[in-house]
Amino acid sequence: MKIELLQLLKHEGAAVALQEAAFSPEELDLDGDGVALQDTVTVNGAFVNLGSDVIQFSAECEFVLNLQCARCLKEFSRSFPCSIHEIFREPEDWEDFLSDGMIDVTAIVRHGILLEMDFRYLCREDCKGLCAKCGHDLNEGPCDCEEEIDPRLSVLKQLLKD
């Protein structure tokens, strides 16, 4: 989705609203970032000319990601709220989002979503992960592996026995 920049810059206070603007997972292309959008992202917001060639973009959206737990590797989905607030004061601010006099709204929304994301996700806060030896999911119960003690610390175990 693109919006003409000149339309905004003509008049101070000019605004272009985005109501229920839909962005497909293919448009936003987050797959290369290790996550996948589950569905279309709907954005409500507006571009506003604040004067002196300053443009503000504010928007709200919610998106659902298909994720993989960093500890137990289970796949799960989670919904995230997203607030996007950008102020463009200088021509350099626009470089990543402007081509042929058109503002690439898709790139701004993608950028906003990426800023909301974490580096890793857990299926639940108390996820126990997988056994380092046998790979058993410890959320389903303990595994049958014997607990090994680091040989360098075995002396301490002897002290506890005495």
PDB file of C-alpha atoms in Angstrom:
ATOM      1  CA  MET A   1       0.000   0.000   0.000  1.00  0.00           C
ATOM      2  CA  LYS A   2       1.360   3.400  -0.957  1.00  0.00           C
ATOM      3  CA  ILE A   3       0.315   6.978  -0.233  1.00  0.00           C
ATOM      4  CA  GLU A   4       1.362  10.031  -2.222  1.00  0.00           C
ATOM      5  CA  LEU A   5       3.713  12.221  -0.175  1.00  0.00           C
ATOM      6  CA  LEU A   6       2.858  15.460  -2.023  1.00  0.00           C
ATOM      7  CA  GLN A   7      -0.788  15.047  -1.051  1.00  0.00           C
ATOM      8  CA  LEU A   8       0.288  15.296   2.599  1.00  0.00           C
ATOM      9  CA  LEU A   9       2.849  18.075   2.205  1.00  0.00           C
ATOM     10  CA  LYS A  10       0.497  20.508   0.399  1.00  0.00           C
ATOM     11  CA  HIS A  11      -1.400  21.685   3.467  1.00  0.00           C
ATOM     12  CA  GLU A  12      -0.468  21.908   7.126  1.00  0.00           C
ATOM     13  CA  GLY A  13      -2.882  19.739   9.079  1.00  0.00           C
ATOM     14  CA  ALA A  14      -3.638  17.545   6.062  1.00  0.00           C
ATOM     15  CA  ALA A  15      -4.299  13.947   7.038  1.00  0.00           C
ATOM     16  CA  VAL A  16      -4.637  10.624   5.282  1.00  0.00           C
ATOM     17  CA  ALA A  17      -6.467   8.015   7.337  1.00  0.00           C
ATOM     18  CA  LEU A  18      -5.974   4.279   7.181  1.00  0.00           C
ATOM     19  CA  GLN A  19      -9.124   2.509   8.303  1.00  0.00           C
ATOM     20  CA  GLU A  20      -9.121  -1.262   8.377  1.00  0.00           C
ATOM     21  CA  ALA A  21      -6.140  -1.298   5.990  1.00  0.00           C
ATOM     22  CA  ALA A  22      -5.290  -4.965   5.431  1.00  0.00           C
ATOM     23  CA  PHE A  23      -1.770  -6.295   4.929  1.00  0.00           C
ATOM     24  CA  SER A  24      -1.334  -9.940   3.980  1.00  0.00           C
ATOM     25  CA  PRO A  25       1.459 -12.125   5.383  1.00  0.00           C
ATOM     26  CA  GLU A  26       2.941 -12.231   1.865  1.00  0.00           C
ATOM     27  CA  GLU A  27       3.058  -8.417   1.672  1.00  0.00           C
ATOM     28  CA  LEU A  28       4.736  -8.027   5.058  1.00  0.00           C
ATOM     29  CA  ASP A  29       7.163 -10.901   4.326  1.00  0.00           C
ATOM     30  CA  LEU A  30       8.253 -11.762   7.864  1.00  0.00           C
ATOM     31  CA  ASP A  31       9.108 -15.384   7.041  1.00  0.00           C
ATOM     32  CA  GLY A  32      12.768 -14.523   6.547  1.00  0.00           C
ATOM     33  CA  ASP A  33      12.881 -13.232  10.112  1.00  0.00           C
ATOM     34  CA  GLY A  34      12.157 -16.653  11.634  1.00  0.00           C
ATOM     35  CA  VAL A  35       8.470 -16.103  12.342  1.00  0.00           C
ATOM     36  CA  ALA A  36       5.278 -16.405  10.332  1.00  0.00           C
ATOM     37  CA  LEU A  37       2.155 -14.297  10.467  1.00  0.00           C
ATOM     38  CA  GLN A  38      -0.926 -16.428  10.917  1.00  0.00           C
ATOM     39  CA  ASP A  39      -3.351 -14.080   9.196  1.00  0.00           C
ATOM     40  CA  THR A  40      -3.863 -10.670   7.618  1.00  0.00           C
ATOM     41  CA  VAL A  41      -2.861  -7.678   9.760  1.00  0.00           C
ATOM     42  CA  THR A  42      -5.494  -4.936   9.948  1.00  0.00           C
ATOM     43  CA  VAL A  43      -4.197  -1.432  10.657  1.00  0.00           C
ATOM     44  CA  ASN A  44      -6.064   1.693  11.763  1.00  0.00           C
ATOM     45  CA  GLY A  45      -4.144   4.952  11.805  1.00  0.00           C
ATOM     46  CA  ALA A  46      -3.319   8.177  10.019  1.00  0.00           C
ATOM     47  CA  PHE A  47      -0.571  10.241   8.458  1.00  0.00           C
ATOM     48  CA  VAL A  48      -0.774  13.894   9.570  1.00  0.00           C
ATOM     49  CA  ASN A  49       1.164  16.918   8.292  1.00  0.00           C
ATOM     50  CA  LEU A  50       2.292  18.738  11.462  1.00  0.00           C
ATOM     51  CA  GLY A  51       3.755  21.645   9.482  1.00  0.00           C
ATOM     52  CA  SER A  52       7.323  22.534   8.485  1.00  0.00           C
ATOM     53  CA  ASP A  53       7.472  19.360   6.378  1.00  0.00           C
ATOM     54  CA  VAL A  54       7.033  17.157   9.468  1.00  0.00           C
ATOM     55  CA  ILE A  55       4.810  14.118   8.966  1.00  0.00           C
ATOM     56  CA  GLN A  56       3.525  11.963  11.819  1.00  0.00           C
ATOM     57  CA  PHE A  57       2.232   8.426  11.407  1.00  0.00           C
ATOM     58  CA  SER A  58       0.318   6.799  14.252  1.00  0.00           C
ATOM     59  CA  ALA A  59      -1.429   3.451  13.985  1.00  0.00           C
ATOM     60  CA  GLU A  60      -2.717   0.524  16.005  1.00  0.00           C
ATOM     61  CA  CYS A  61      -2.926  -3.086  14.939  1.00  0.00           C
ATOM     62  CA  GLU A  62      -2.910  -6.597  16.312  1.00  0.00           C
ATOM     63  CA  PHE A  63      -1.200  -9.582  14.757  1.00  0.00           C
ATOM     64  CA  VAL A  64      -0.921 -13.308  15.420  1.00  0.00           C
ATOM     65  CA  LEU A  65       2.403 -15.096  14.987  1.00  0.00           C
ATOM     66  CA  ASN A  66       3.037 -18.804  14.512  1.00  0.00           C
ATOM     67  CA  LEU A  67       6.042 -19.451  16.727  1.00  0.00           C
ATOM     68  CA  GLN A  68       8.277 -22.208  18.022  1.00  0.00           C
ATOM     69  CA  CYS A  69       9.142 -22.411  21.719  1.00  0.00           C
ATOM     70  CA  ALA A  70      12.825 -21.710  22.341  1.00  0.00           C
ATOM     71  CA  ARG A  71      12.973 -24.386  25.071  1.00  0.00           C
ATOM     72  CA  CYS A  72      10.744 -27.313  24.069  1.00  0.00           C
ATOM     73  CA  LEU A  73      10.427 -26.614  20.307  1.00  0.00           C
ATOM     74  CA  LYS A  74       6.612 -26.932  20.317  1.00  0.00           C
ATOM     75  CA  GLU A  75       4.776 -24.802  17.804  1.00  0.00           C
ATOM     76  CA  PHE A  76       2.193 -22.359  19.133  1.00  0.00           C
ATOM     77  CA  SER A  77       0.413 -19.126  18.191  1.00  0.00           C
ATOM     78  CA  ARG A  78       0.288 -15.873  20.099  1.00  0.00           C
ATOM     79  CA  SER A  79      -1.489 -12.557  19.541  1.00  0.00           C
ATOM     80  CA  PHE A  80       0.415  -9.270  19.928  1.00  0.00           C
ATOM     81  CA  PRO A  81      -0.874  -5.691  20.098  1.00  0.00           C
ATOM     82  CA  CYS A  82       1.142  -3.184  18.101  1.00  0.00           C
ATOM     83  CA  SER A  83       1.335   0.606  18.315  1.00  0.00           C
ATOM     84  CA  ILE A  84       3.261   2.317  15.553  1.00  0.00           C
ATOM     85  CA  HIS A  85       4.364   5.920  16.051  1.00  0.00           C
ATOM     86  CA  GLU A  86       6.761   7.495  13.572  1.00  0.00           C
ATOM     87  CA  ILE A  87       7.684  11.137  13.049  1.00  0.00           C
ATOM     88  CA  PHE A  88       9.455  12.060   9.834  1.00  0.00           C
ATOM     89  CA  ARG A  89      11.279  15.404  10.119  1.00  0.00           C
ATOM     90  CA  GLU A  90      14.076  15.188   7.591  1.00  0.00           C
ATOM     91  CA  PRO A  91      14.257  13.725   4.086  1.00  0.00           C
ATOM     92  CA  GLU A  92      16.679  11.116   5.474  1.00  0.00           C
ATOM     93  CA  ASP A  93      13.882   9.840   7.744  1.00  0.00           C
ATOM     94  CA  TRP A  94      11.897   8.879   4.648  1.00  0.00           C
ATOM     95  CA  GLU A  95      14.643   7.068   2.731  1.00  0.00           C
ATOM     96  CA  ASP A  96      13.594   3.552   3.747  1.00  0.00           C
ATOM     97  CA  PHE A  97       9.895   4.207   3.124  1.00  0.00           C
ATOM     98  CA  LEU A  98       9.812   6.460   0.039  1.00  0.00           C
ATOM     99  CA  SER A  99      10.023   5.651  -3.657  1.00  0.00           C
ATOM    100  CA  ASP A 100       8.862   7.750  -6.612  1.00  0.00           C
ATOM    101  CA  GLY A 101       7.153  10.251  -4.293  1.00  0.00           C
ATOM    102  CA  MET A 102       5.068   7.516  -2.662  1.00  0.00           C
ATOM    103  CA  ILE A 103       5.187   6.475   1.002  1.00  0.00           C
ATOM    104  CA  ASP A 104       5.399   2.690   1.330  1.00  0.00           C
ATOM    105  CA  VAL A 105       2.975   2.069   4.205  1.00  0.00           C
ATOM    106  CA  THR A 106       3.659  -1.669   4.049  1.00  0.00           C
ATOM    107  CA  ALA A 107       7.328  -1.084   4.914  1.00  0.00           C
ATOM    108  CA  ILE A 108       6.379   1.154   7.866  1.00  0.00           C
ATOM    109  CA  VAL A 109       3.938  -1.446   9.227  1.00  0.00           C
ATOM    110  CA  ARG A 110       6.516  -4.232   8.742  1.00  0.00           C
ATOM    111  CA  HIS A 111       9.101  -2.149  10.602  1.00  0.00           C
ATOM    112  CA  GLY A 112       6.626  -1.496  13.444  1.00  0.00           C
ATOM    113  CA  ILE A 113       5.813  -5.194  13.778  1.00  0.00           C
ATOM    114  CA  LEU A 114       9.503  -6.161  13.825  1.00  0.00           C
ATOM    115  CA  LEU A 115      10.121  -3.662  16.627  1.00  0.00           C
ATOM    116  CA  GLU A 116       7.369  -5.308  18.712  1.00  0.00           C
ATOM    117  CA  MET A 117       8.896  -8.777  18.401  1.00  0.00           C
ATOM    118  CA  ASP A 118      11.248 -10.497  20.844  1.00  0.00           C
ATOM    119  CA  PHE A 119      14.309 -12.558  19.995  1.00  0.00           C
ATOM    120  CA  ARG A 120      12.862 -15.748  21.434  1.00  0.00           C
ATOM    121  CA  TYR A 121       9.487 -16.983  22.606  1.00  0.00           C
ATOM    122  CA  LEU A 122       8.354 -19.523  25.175  1.00  0.00           C
ATOM    123  CA  CYS A 123       5.150 -21.547  24.872  1.00  0.00           C
ATOM    124  CA  ARG A 124       4.547 -20.689  28.535  1.00  0.00           C
ATOM    125  CA  GLU A 125       6.558 -18.894  31.200  1.00  0.00           C
ATOM    126  CA  ASP A 126       7.357 -22.040  33.169  1.00  0.00           C
ATOM    127  CA  CYS A 127       8.370 -24.159  30.156  1.00  0.00           C
ATOM    128  CA  LYS A 128      10.926 -26.731  31.330  1.00  0.00           C
ATOM    129  CA  GLY A 129      12.301 -27.465  27.879  1.00  0.00           C
ATOM    130  CA  LEU A 130      13.892 -30.699  26.695  1.00  0.00           C
ATOM    131  CA  CYS A 131      16.262 -33.071  28.477  1.00  0.00           C
ATOM    132  CA  ALA A 132      19.772 -32.308  27.256  1.00  0.00           C
ATOM    133  CA  LYS A 133      20.579 -36.044  27.117  1.00  0.00           C
ATOM    134  CA  CYS A 134      17.558 -37.838  25.699  1.00  0.00           C
ATOM    135  CA  GLY A 135      15.440 -34.987  24.293  1.00  0.00           C
ATOM    136  CA  HIS A 136      12.342 -35.846  26.365  1.00  0.00           C
ATOM    137  CA  ASP A 137       9.886 -32.963  26.806  1.00  0.00           C
ATOM    138  CA  LEU A 138      10.212 -32.165  30.520  1.00  0.00           C
ATOM    139  CA  ASN A 139       6.804 -30.428  30.482  1.00  0.00           C
ATOM    140  CA  GLU A 140       5.266 -33.896  30.094  1.00  0.00           C
ATOM    141  CA  GLY A 141       7.101 -35.256  33.122  1.00  0.00           C
ATOM    142  CA  PRO A 142      10.605 -36.215  34.200  1.00  0.00           C
ATOM    143  CA  CYS A 143      12.781 -38.367  31.987  1.00  0.00           C
ATOM    144  CA  ASP A 144      14.551 -41.582  32.980  1.00  0.00           C
ATOM    145  CA  CYS A 145      18.061 -40.179  32.664  1.00  0.00           C
ATOM    146  CA  GLU A 146      20.323 -40.378  35.690  1.00  0.00           C
ATOM    147  CA  GLU A 147      21.556 -37.074  37.006  1.00  0.00           C
ATOM    148  CA  GLU A 148      25.270 -36.746  36.342  1.00  0.00           C
ATOM    149  CA  ILE A 149      27.515 -34.795  38.654  1.00  0.00           C
ATOM    150  CA  ASP A 150      30.403 -32.855  37.227  1.00  0.00           C
ATOM    151  CA  PRO A 151      33.528 -34.785  38.330  1.00  0.00           C
ATOM    152  CA  ARG A 152      35.158 -31.511  39.345  1.00  0.00           C
ATOM    153  CA  LEU A 153      32.373 -31.011  41.900  1.00  0.00           C
ATOM    154  CA  SER A 154      32.287 -34.584  43.244  1.00  0.00           C
ATOM    155  CA  VAL A 155      34.554 -33.512  46.117  1.00  0.00           C
ATOM    156  CA  LEU A 156      31.793 -31.180  47.308  1.00  0.00           C
ATOM    157  CA  LYS A 157      29.340 -34.068  47.329  1.00  0.00           C
ATOM    158  CA  GLN A 158      31.700 -35.976  49.609  1.00  0.00           C
ATOM    159  CA  LEU A 159      31.741 -33.008  52.007  1.00  0.00           C
ATOM    160  CA  LEU A 160      27.942 -33.029  52.178  1.00  0.00           C
ATOM    161  CA  LYS A 161      27.942 -36.733  53.104  1.00  0.00           C
ATOM    162  CA  ASP A 162      30.348 -36.167  56.009  1.00  0.00           C
TER     163      ASP A 162
END
